[in-house]
């Protein structure tokens, strides 16, 4: 009998830098060792993976917009990673993305809405109101989010996630993943799927910020909690990790990227 691999599952929270991280993850594994679980047909893709001994012996990484509880319900052992983003900035970015990609997801219903309209609209509610808490807590994202939901999300992050990064410290997060997961390659990247028209949070009207905060109180608390934990982890990582970060940023800069491309052409 072929022994199953314990896969790393990347729970991709929308508009947190996940598209960039997804490409980093893919480069760490050989073709056939990773799978992307995408909508539509997510349930069928997961069922096919679970039912195939060959796939379970081969696949080392799984990624997608995957509610944590849905993955936990599968009869597999796994370890998890994710990245959280400051909730107000995440909502602003999601609105910009919906305007830029009106044919995708919630953009089909909100393409002509202002940010203020987007935040309070029913079509966008599931993607705007405490999204990170919802996805990291339970499967049924249609139910109201309560403090019990927040507690469940924190519990899940503590018990099942080997790395919980934050978007605002993305370089540190991917280097931590490399150390924890034993990635063979440096996690070099160029940012993908960035919303160029996002308005800086500081430039938003006070009433719009208040509206976003009101609908994301639990996400704000979850993010603050996760950011403190991440800060503790990075402080404990020591001088070697800080030196690694300096070197990585130099190599991953625009100049470093051009140098790497030139070396690959030799």
PDB file of C-alpha atoms in Angstrom:
ATOM      1  CA  UNK A   1       0.000   0.000   0.000  1.00  0.00           C
ATOM      2  CA  UNK A   2       1.338   3.445  -0.957  1.00  0.00           C
ATOM      3  CA  UNK A   3       1.713   5.734   2.046  1.00  0.00           C
ATOM      4  CA  UNK A   4      -0.162   9.032   1.877  1.00  0.00           C
ATOM      5  CA  UNK A   5       1.759  12.310   2.066  1.00  0.00           C
ATOM      6  CA  UNK A   6       0.735  14.884   4.689  1.00  0.00           C
ATOM      7  CA  UNK A   7      -0.022  17.860   2.428  1.00  0.00           C
ATOM      8  CA  UNK A   8       0.383  21.545   3.191  1.00  0.00           C
ATOM      9  CA  UNK A   9      -2.945  23.283   2.570  1.00  0.00           C
ATOM     10  CA  UNK A  10      -2.846  26.983   1.741  1.00  0.00           C
ATOM     11  CA  UNK A  11      -6.140  28.606   2.758  1.00  0.00           C
ATOM     12  CA  UNK A  12      -6.226  31.593   0.403  1.00  0.00           C
ATOM     13  CA  UNK A  13      -8.212  34.486   1.887  1.00  0.00           C
ATOM     14  CA  UNK A  14      -9.231  36.833  -0.895  1.00  0.00           C
ATOM     15  CA  UNK A  15      -7.242  40.052  -1.406  1.00  0.00           C
ATOM     16  CA  UNK A  16      -4.519  39.221   1.095  1.00  0.00           C
ATOM     17  CA  UNK A  17      -1.646  38.654  -1.349  1.00  0.00           C
ATOM     18  CA  UNK A  18      -2.689  35.082  -1.947  1.00  0.00           C
ATOM     19  CA  UNK A  19      -2.246  35.093  -5.719  1.00  0.00           C
ATOM     20  CA  UNK A  20       1.416  35.967  -5.239  1.00  0.00           C
ATOM     21  CA  UNK A  21       1.824  33.368  -2.501  1.00  0.00           C
ATOM     22  CA  UNK A  22       0.130  30.719  -4.634  1.00  0.00           C
ATOM     23  CA  UNK A  23       2.837  31.116  -7.286  1.00  0.00           C
ATOM     24  CA  UNK A  24       5.552  30.950  -4.625  1.00  0.00           C
ATOM     25  CA  UNK A  25       4.059  27.705  -3.295  1.00  0.00           C
ATOM     26  CA  UNK A  26       3.839  26.180  -6.767  1.00  0.00           C
ATOM     27  CA  UNK A  27       7.520  26.818  -7.449  1.00  0.00           C
ATOM     28  CA  UNK A  28       8.524  24.823  -4.384  1.00  0.00           C
ATOM     29  CA  UNK A  29       7.116  21.560  -5.732  1.00  0.00           C
ATOM     30  CA  UNK A  30       7.490  19.435  -8.834  1.00  0.00           C
ATOM     31  CA  UNK A  31       4.741  19.198 -11.430  1.00  0.00           C
ATOM     32  CA  UNK A  32       2.039  16.909 -10.093  1.00  0.00           C
ATOM     33  CA  UNK A  33       2.924  17.527  -6.444  1.00  0.00           C
ATOM     34  CA  UNK A  34       0.447  20.394  -6.045  1.00  0.00           C
ATOM     35  CA  UNK A  35      -3.189  20.934  -6.947  1.00  0.00           C
ATOM     36  CA  UNK A  36      -5.355  24.019  -7.058  1.00  0.00           C
ATOM     37  CA  UNK A  37      -8.908  23.555  -5.815  1.00  0.00           C
ATOM     38  CA  UNK A  38     -11.047  26.082  -7.652  1.00  0.00           C
ATOM     39  CA  UNK A  39     -14.685  27.002  -7.982  1.00  0.00           C
ATOM     40  CA  UNK A  40     -16.877  25.777  -9.567  1.00  0.00           C
ATOM     41  CA  UNK A  41     -16.539  22.077  -8.833  1.00  0.00           C
ATOM     42  CA  UNK A  42     -14.559  22.354  -5.602  1.00  0.00           C
ATOM     43  CA  UNK A  43     -16.360  19.466  -3.920  1.00  0.00           C
ATOM     44  CA  UNK A  44     -15.793  17.132  -6.869  1.00  0.00           C
ATOM     45  CA  UNK A  45     -12.083  18.013  -7.019  1.00  0.00           C
ATOM     46  CA  UNK A  46     -11.631  17.336  -3.313  1.00  0.00           C
ATOM     47  CA  UNK A  47     -13.555  14.058  -3.527  1.00  0.00           C
ATOM     48  CA  UNK A  48     -11.373  12.893  -6.433  1.00  0.00           C
ATOM     49  CA  UNK A  49      -8.211  13.700  -4.487  1.00  0.00           C
ATOM     50  CA  UNK A  50      -9.369  11.884  -1.339  1.00  0.00           C
ATOM     51  CA  UNK A  51     -10.481   8.816  -3.332  1.00  0.00           C
ATOM     52  CA  UNK A  52      -7.172   8.421  -5.182  1.00  0.00           C
ATOM     53  CA  UNK A  53      -4.354   6.657  -3.282  1.00  0.00           C
ATOM     54  CA  UNK A  54      -1.965   7.731  -6.040  1.00  0.00           C
ATOM     55  CA  UNK A  55      -2.883  11.404  -5.638  1.00  0.00           C
ATOM     56  CA  UNK A  56      -2.605  11.234  -1.851  1.00  0.00           C
ATOM     57  CA  UNK A  57       0.856   9.679  -2.167  1.00  0.00           C
ATOM     58  CA  UNK A  58       1.976  12.328  -4.664  1.00  0.00           C
ATOM     59  CA  UNK A  59       0.356  15.675  -3.750  1.00  0.00           C
ATOM     60  CA  UNK A  60       2.332  17.716  -1.240  1.00  0.00           C
ATOM     61  CA  UNK A  61       0.516  21.066  -1.514  1.00  0.00           C
ATOM     62  CA  UNK A  62      -3.121  22.088  -2.016  1.00  0.00           C
ATOM     63  CA  UNK A  63      -4.294  25.660  -2.425  1.00  0.00           C
ATOM     64  CA  UNK A  64      -7.462  27.599  -3.145  1.00  0.00           C
ATOM     65  CA  UNK A  65     -10.248  29.682  -1.626  1.00  0.00           C
ATOM     66  CA  UNK A  66     -10.938  26.863   0.802  1.00  0.00           C
ATOM     67  CA  UNK A  67     -13.075  27.275   3.926  1.00  0.00           C
ATOM     68  CA  UNK A  68     -11.034  25.731   6.707  1.00  0.00           C
ATOM     69  CA  UNK A  69     -13.917  23.659   8.060  1.00  0.00           C
ATOM     70  CA  UNK A  70     -14.490  22.050   4.650  1.00  0.00           C
ATOM     71  CA  UNK A  71     -10.865  20.905   4.546  1.00  0.00           C
ATOM     72  CA  UNK A  72     -10.986  19.729   8.148  1.00  0.00           C
ATOM     73  CA  UNK A  73     -13.998  17.564   7.312  1.00  0.00           C
ATOM     74  CA  UNK A  74     -11.922  15.521   4.855  1.00  0.00           C
ATOM     75  CA  UNK A  75     -10.510  12.188   6.076  1.00  0.00           C
ATOM     76  CA  UNK A  76      -6.896  13.320   5.683  1.00  0.00           C
ATOM     77  CA  UNK A  77      -4.110  14.579   7.895  1.00  0.00           C
ATOM     78  CA  UNK A  78      -2.784  17.980   6.830  1.00  0.00           C
ATOM     79  CA  UNK A  79      -0.936  21.080   7.953  1.00  0.00           C
ATOM     80  CA  UNK A  80      -2.141  24.561   7.082  1.00  0.00           C
ATOM     81  CA  UNK A  81      -0.793  27.981   6.173  1.00  0.00           C
ATOM     82  CA  UNK A  82      -2.554  31.275   5.508  1.00  0.00           C
ATOM     83  CA  UNK A  83      -2.039  35.041   5.378  1.00  0.00           C
ATOM     84  CA  UNK A  84      -4.335  37.643   6.976  1.00  0.00           C
ATOM     85  CA  UNK A  85      -4.611  41.287   5.960  1.00  0.00           C
ATOM     86  CA  UNK A  86      -5.620  44.442   7.818  1.00  0.00           C
ATOM     87  CA  UNK A  87      -9.413  44.288   7.267  1.00  0.00           C
ATOM     88  CA  UNK A  88     -10.103  47.860   6.126  1.00  0.00           C
ATOM     89  CA  UNK A  89      -7.357  47.682   3.504  1.00  0.00           C
ATOM     90  CA  UNK A  90      -8.618  44.248   2.442  1.00  0.00           C
ATOM     91  CA  UNK A  91     -12.159  45.534   1.846  1.00  0.00           C
ATOM     92  CA  UNK A  92     -10.877  48.540  -0.121  1.00  0.00           C
ATOM     93  CA  UNK A  93      -8.767  46.225  -2.262  1.00  0.00           C
ATOM     94  CA  UNK A  94     -11.697  43.886  -2.823  1.00  0.00           C
ATOM     95  CA  UNK A  95     -13.828  46.778  -4.048  1.00  0.00           C
ATOM     96  CA  UNK A  96     -11.082  47.876  -6.467  1.00  0.00           C
ATOM     97  CA  UNK A  97     -10.767  44.313  -7.747  1.00  0.00           C
ATOM     98  CA  UNK A  98     -14.545  44.082  -8.295  1.00  0.00           C
ATOM     99  CA  UNK A  99     -14.412  47.250 -10.412  1.00  0.00           C
ATOM    100  CA  UNK A 100     -11.464  45.975 -12.403  1.00  0.00           C
ATOM    101  CA  UNK A 101     -12.876  42.465 -12.935  1.00  0.00           C
ATOM    102  CA  UNK A 102     -16.664  42.919 -13.263  1.00  0.00           C
ATOM    103  CA  UNK A 103     -17.116  39.456 -14.773  1.00  0.00           C
ATOM    104  CA  UNK A 104     -15.588  37.667 -11.767  1.00  0.00           C
ATOM    105  CA  UNK A 105     -17.241  36.845  -8.464  1.00  0.00           C
ATOM    106  CA  UNK A 106     -19.015  39.630  -6.660  1.00  0.00           C
ATOM    107  CA  UNK A 107     -17.944  42.118  -9.350  1.00  0.00           C
ATOM    108  CA  UNK A 108     -20.806  40.922 -11.543  1.00  0.00           C
ATOM    109  CA  UNK A 109     -23.239  42.479  -9.048  1.00  0.00           C
ATOM    110  CA  UNK A 110     -21.277  45.481  -7.786  1.00  0.00           C
ATOM    111  CA  UNK A 111     -19.283  46.799 -10.743  1.00  0.00           C
ATOM    112  CA  UNK A 112     -20.850  50.275 -10.720  1.00  0.00           C
ATOM    113  CA  UNK A 113     -20.943  50.748  -6.954  1.00  0.00           C
ATOM    114  CA  UNK A 114     -18.903  53.250  -4.997  1.00  0.00           C
ATOM    115  CA  UNK A 115     -16.900  51.884  -2.080  1.00  0.00           C
ATOM    116  CA  UNK A 116     -19.545  53.152   0.337  1.00  0.00           C
ATOM    117  CA  UNK A 117     -22.295  51.348  -1.605  1.00  0.00           C
ATOM    118  CA  UNK A 118     -20.163  48.218  -1.955  1.00  0.00           C
ATOM    119  CA  UNK A 119     -19.602  47.920   1.787  1.00  0.00           C
ATOM    120  CA  UNK A 120     -23.318  47.929   2.629  1.00  0.00           C
ATOM    121  CA  UNK A 121     -24.575  45.975  -0.405  1.00  0.00           C
ATOM    122  CA  UNK A 122     -26.139  42.564   0.081  1.00  0.00           C
ATOM    123  CA  UNK A 123     -24.354  40.932  -2.883  1.00  0.00           C
ATOM    124  CA  UNK A 124     -20.986  41.859  -1.378  1.00  0.00           C
ATOM    125  CA  UNK A 125     -21.828  41.075   2.245  1.00  0.00           C
ATOM    126  CA  UNK A 126     -20.318  37.574   2.295  1.00  0.00           C
ATOM    127  CA  UNK A 127     -17.050  38.900   0.841  1.00  0.00           C
ATOM    128  CA  UNK A 128     -16.942  42.102   2.894  1.00  0.00           C
ATOM    129  CA  UNK A 129     -18.329  41.413   6.355  1.00  0.00           C
ATOM    130  CA  UNK A 130     -15.807  39.578   8.564  1.00  0.00           C
ATOM    131  CA  UNK A 131     -14.665  37.371   5.680  1.00  0.00           C
ATOM    132  CA  UNK A 132     -11.440  36.213   7.326  1.00  0.00           C
ATOM    133  CA  UNK A 133     -13.226  35.128  10.497  1.00  0.00           C
ATOM    134  CA  UNK A 134     -15.859  33.297   8.454  1.00  0.00           C
ATOM    135  CA  UNK A 135     -13.426  31.337   6.292  1.00  0.00           C
ATOM    136  CA  UNK A 136     -11.170  30.344   9.182  1.00  0.00           C
ATOM    137  CA  UNK A 137     -13.961  29.245  11.503  1.00  0.00           C
ATOM    138  CA  UNK A 138     -16.689  27.136   9.920  1.00  0.00           C
ATOM    139  CA  UNK A 139     -18.136  25.881   6.670  1.00  0.00           C
ATOM    140  CA  UNK A 140     -21.495  27.650   6.566  1.00  0.00           C
ATOM    141  CA  UNK A 141     -20.493  31.192   5.670  1.00  0.00           C
ATOM    142  CA  UNK A 142     -24.119  32.310   5.338  1.00  0.00           C
ATOM    143  CA  UNK A 143     -24.799  32.231   9.079  1.00  0.00           C
ATOM    144  CA  UNK A 144     -24.338  35.356  11.218  1.00  0.00           C
ATOM    145  CA  UNK A 145     -20.835  35.792  12.621  1.00  0.00           C
ATOM    146  CA  UNK A 146     -20.643  35.913  16.415  1.00  0.00           C
ATOM    147  CA  UNK A 147     -17.929  35.988  19.052  1.00  0.00           C
ATOM    148  CA  UNK A 148     -18.141  32.198  19.115  1.00  0.00           C
ATOM    149  CA  UNK A 149     -17.175  32.276  15.431  1.00  0.00           C
ATOM    150  CA  UNK A 150     -14.167  34.441  16.253  1.00  0.00           C
ATOM    151  CA  UNK A 151     -13.158  32.092  19.071  1.00  0.00           C
ATOM    152  CA  UNK A 152     -13.382  29.142  16.681  1.00  0.00           C
ATOM    153  CA  UNK A 153     -11.184  30.932  14.125  1.00  0.00           C
ATOM    154  CA  UNK A 154      -8.520  31.646  16.754  1.00  0.00           C
ATOM    155  CA  UNK A 155      -8.651  28.052  17.980  1.00  0.00           C
ATOM    156  CA  UNK A 156      -8.225  26.721  14.458  1.00  0.00           C
ATOM    157  CA  UNK A 157      -5.250  28.986  13.783  1.00  0.00           C
ATOM    158  CA  UNK A 158      -3.588  27.922  17.028  1.00  0.00           C
ATOM    159  CA  UNK A 159      -4.141  24.196  16.615  1.00  0.00           C
ATOM    160  CA  UNK A 160      -3.837  23.509  12.899  1.00  0.00           C
ATOM    161  CA  UNK A 161      -1.824  26.252  11.159  1.00  0.00           C
ATOM    162  CA  UNK A 162       1.957  25.963  11.117  1.00  0.00           C
ATOM    163  CA  UNK A 163       2.330  29.507   9.726  1.00  0.00           C
ATOM    164  CA  UNK A 164      -0.123  32.403   9.989  1.00  0.00           C
ATOM    165  CA  UNK A 165       1.399  35.351   8.168  1.00  0.00           C
ATOM    166  CA  UNK A 166       0.145  38.874   7.626  1.00  0.00           C
ATOM    167  CA  UNK A 167       0.142  40.716   4.308  1.00  0.00           C
ATOM    168  CA  UNK A 168       1.826  43.798   5.719  1.00  0.00           C
ATOM    169  CA  UNK A 169       4.892  41.666   6.572  1.00  0.00           C
ATOM    170  CA  UNK A 170       4.733  39.453   3.513  1.00  0.00           C
ATOM    171  CA  UNK A 171       8.488  38.943   3.050  1.00  0.00           C
ATOM    172  CA  UNK A 172       8.895  37.776   6.631  1.00  0.00           C
ATOM    173  CA  UNK A 173       5.896  35.477   6.249  1.00  0.00           C
ATOM    174  CA  UNK A 174       7.198  33.674   3.158  1.00  0.00           C
ATOM    175  CA  UNK A 175      10.669  33.291   4.675  1.00  0.00           C
ATOM    176  CA  UNK A 176       9.080  31.802   7.783  1.00  0.00           C
ATOM    177  CA  UNK A 177       7.155  29.379   5.573  1.00  0.00           C
ATOM    178  CA  UNK A 178      10.401  28.400   3.869  1.00  0.00           C
ATOM    179  CA  UNK A 179      11.995  27.577   7.225  1.00  0.00           C
ATOM    180  CA  UNK A 180       9.012  25.780   8.728  1.00  0.00           C
ATOM    181  CA  UNK A 181       8.061  23.818   5.606  1.00  0.00           C
ATOM    182  CA  UNK A 182      11.587  23.111   4.398  1.00  0.00           C
ATOM    183  CA  UNK A 183      11.084  24.688   0.980  1.00  0.00           C
ATOM    184  CA  UNK A 184      14.077  23.987  -1.278  1.00  0.00           C
ATOM    185  CA  UNK A 185      13.973  27.323  -3.131  1.00  0.00           C
ATOM    186  CA  UNK A 186      14.050  30.941  -2.075  1.00  0.00           C
ATOM    187  CA  UNK A 187      10.501  32.370  -2.263  1.00  0.00           C
ATOM    188  CA  UNK A 188      11.292  35.079  -4.818  1.00  0.00           C
ATOM    189  CA  UNK A 189       8.240  36.760  -6.311  1.00  0.00           C
ATOM    190  CA  UNK A 190       6.742  39.588  -8.288  1.00  0.00           C
ATOM    191  CA  UNK A 191       3.425  40.808  -6.947  1.00  0.00           C
ATOM    192  CA  UNK A 192       0.378  39.476  -8.800  1.00  0.00           C
ATOM    193  CA  UNK A 193      -3.283  40.480  -8.941  1.00  0.00           C
ATOM    194  CA  UNK A 194      -2.644  43.814  -7.218  1.00  0.00           C
ATOM    195  CA  UNK A 195      -5.483  46.350  -7.296  1.00  0.00           C
ATOM    196  CA  UNK A 196      -3.791  49.499  -8.679  1.00  0.00           C
ATOM    197  CA  UNK A 197      -6.773  51.730  -8.028  1.00  0.00           C
ATOM    198  CA  UNK A 198      -7.115  50.958  -4.320  1.00  0.00           C
ATOM    199  CA  UNK A 199      -7.417  54.107  -2.230  1.00  0.00           C
ATOM    200  CA  UNK A 200      -5.071  54.318   0.793  1.00  0.00           C
ATOM    201  CA  UNK A 201      -6.994  53.862   4.026  1.00  0.00           C
ATOM    202  CA  UNK A 202      -5.774  57.223   5.337  1.00  0.00           C
ATOM    203  CA  UNK A 203      -7.423  58.967   2.357  1.00  0.00           C
ATOM    204  CA  UNK A 204     -10.889  57.487   2.961  1.00  0.00           C
ATOM    205  CA  UNK A 205     -13.708  59.601   4.437  1.00  0.00           C
ATOM    206  CA  UNK A 206     -14.226  58.961   8.141  1.00  0.00           C
ATOM    207  CA  UNK A 207     -17.789  57.718   7.619  1.00  0.00           C
ATOM    208  CA  UNK A 208     -16.652  55.090   5.101  1.00  0.00           C
ATOM    209  CA  UNK A 209     -13.963  53.830   7.463  1.00  0.00           C
ATOM    210  CA  UNK A 210     -16.550  53.672  10.239  1.00  0.00           C
ATOM    211  CA  UNK A 211     -18.908  51.689   7.999  1.00  0.00           C
ATOM    212  CA  UNK A 212     -16.198  49.158   7.132  1.00  0.00           C
ATOM    213  CA  UNK A 213     -15.129  48.849  10.769  1.00  0.00           C
ATOM    214  CA  UNK A 214     -18.701  48.277  11.906  1.00  0.00           C
ATOM    215  CA  UNK A 215     -19.043  45.307   9.536  1.00  0.00           C
ATOM    216  CA  UNK A 216     -15.582  43.904  10.280  1.00  0.00           C
ATOM    217  CA  UNK A 217     -15.202  44.218  14.037  1.00  0.00           C
ATOM    218  CA  UNK A 218     -14.394  40.535  14.466  1.00  0.00           C
ATOM    219  CA  UNK A 219     -11.966  40.503  11.532  1.00  0.00           C
ATOM    220  CA  UNK A 220     -10.171  43.490  13.071  1.00  0.00           C
ATOM    221  CA  UNK A 221      -9.873  41.674  16.378  1.00  0.00           C
ATOM    222  CA  UNK A 222      -8.720  38.479  14.650  1.00  0.00           C
ATOM    223  CA  UNK A 223      -6.124  40.365  12.602  1.00  0.00           C
ATOM    224  CA  UNK A 224      -4.767  42.238  15.638  1.00  0.00           C
ATOM    225  CA  UNK A 225      -4.486  38.950  17.547  1.00  0.00           C
ATOM    226  CA  UNK A 226      -2.736  37.216  14.631  1.00  0.00           C
ATOM    227  CA  UNK A 227      -0.384  40.177  14.096  1.00  0.00           C
ATOM    228  CA  UNK A 228       0.720  40.080  17.746  1.00  0.00           C
ATOM    229  CA  UNK A 229       1.388  36.348  17.517  1.00  0.00           C
ATOM    230  CA  UNK A 230       3.324  36.819  14.279  1.00  0.00           C
ATOM    231  CA  UNK A 231       5.397  39.559  15.904  1.00  0.00           C
ATOM    232  CA  UNK A 232       6.234  37.212  18.790  1.00  0.00           C
ATOM    233  CA  UNK A 233       7.338  34.498  16.357  1.00  0.00           C
ATOM    234  CA  UNK A 234       9.544  36.876  14.383  1.00  0.00           C
ATOM    235  CA  UNK A 235      11.172  38.338  17.503  1.00  0.00           C
ATOM    236  CA  UNK A 236      11.996  34.801  18.634  1.00  0.00           C
ATOM    237  CA  UNK A 237      13.529  33.993  15.228  1.00  0.00           C
ATOM    238  CA  UNK A 238      16.681  35.912  16.105  1.00  0.00           C
ATOM    239  CA  UNK A 239      19.463  37.715  14.265  1.00  0.00           C
ATOM    240  CA  UNK A 240      19.901  35.072  11.594  1.00  0.00           C
ATOM    241  CA  UNK A 241      16.312  35.523  10.404  1.00  0.00           C
ATOM    242  CA  UNK A 242      16.753  39.312  10.349  1.00  0.00           C
ATOM    243  CA  UNK A 243      19.893  38.980   8.232  1.00  0.00           C
ATOM    244  CA  UNK A 244      18.093  36.575   5.935  1.00  0.00           C
ATOM    245  CA  UNK A 245      15.304  39.119   5.475  1.00  0.00           C
ATOM    246  CA  UNK A 246      17.764  41.866   4.465  1.00  0.00           C
ATOM    247  CA  UNK A 247      19.434  39.573   1.927  1.00  0.00           C
ATOM    248  CA  UNK A 248      16.115  38.358   0.553  1.00  0.00           C
ATOM    249  CA  UNK A 249      14.772  41.867   0.010  1.00  0.00           C
ATOM    250  CA  UNK A 250      17.939  42.876  -1.816  1.00  0.00           C
ATOM    251  CA  UNK A 251      17.751  39.828  -4.089  1.00  0.00           C
ATOM    252  CA  UNK A 252      13.998  40.209  -4.631  1.00  0.00           C
ATOM    253  CA  UNK A 253      14.223  43.891  -5.570  1.00  0.00           C
ATOM    254  CA  UNK A 254      13.807  45.079  -9.132  1.00  0.00           C
ATOM    255  CA  UNK A 255      17.578  44.957  -9.648  1.00  0.00           C
ATOM    256  CA  UNK A 256      17.786  41.484  -8.130  1.00  0.00           C
ATOM    257  CA  UNK A 257      14.967  40.220 -10.350  1.00  0.00           C
ATOM    258  CA  UNK A 258      16.737  41.486 -13.481  1.00  0.00           C
ATOM    259  CA  UNK A 259      19.945  39.793 -12.358  1.00  0.00           C
ATOM    260  CA  UNK A 260      18.191  36.465 -11.802  1.00  0.00           C
ATOM    261  CA  UNK A 261      16.577  36.639 -15.252  1.00  0.00           C
ATOM    262  CA  UNK A 262      19.970  37.319 -16.836  1.00  0.00           C
ATOM    263  CA  UNK A 263      21.523  34.353 -15.037  1.00  0.00           C
ATOM    264  CA  UNK A 264      18.710  32.051 -16.205  1.00  0.00           C
ATOM    265  CA  UNK A 265      19.415  33.074 -19.836  1.00  0.00           C
ATOM    266  CA  UNK A 266      23.095  32.048 -19.606  1.00  0.00           C
TER     267      UNK A 266
END
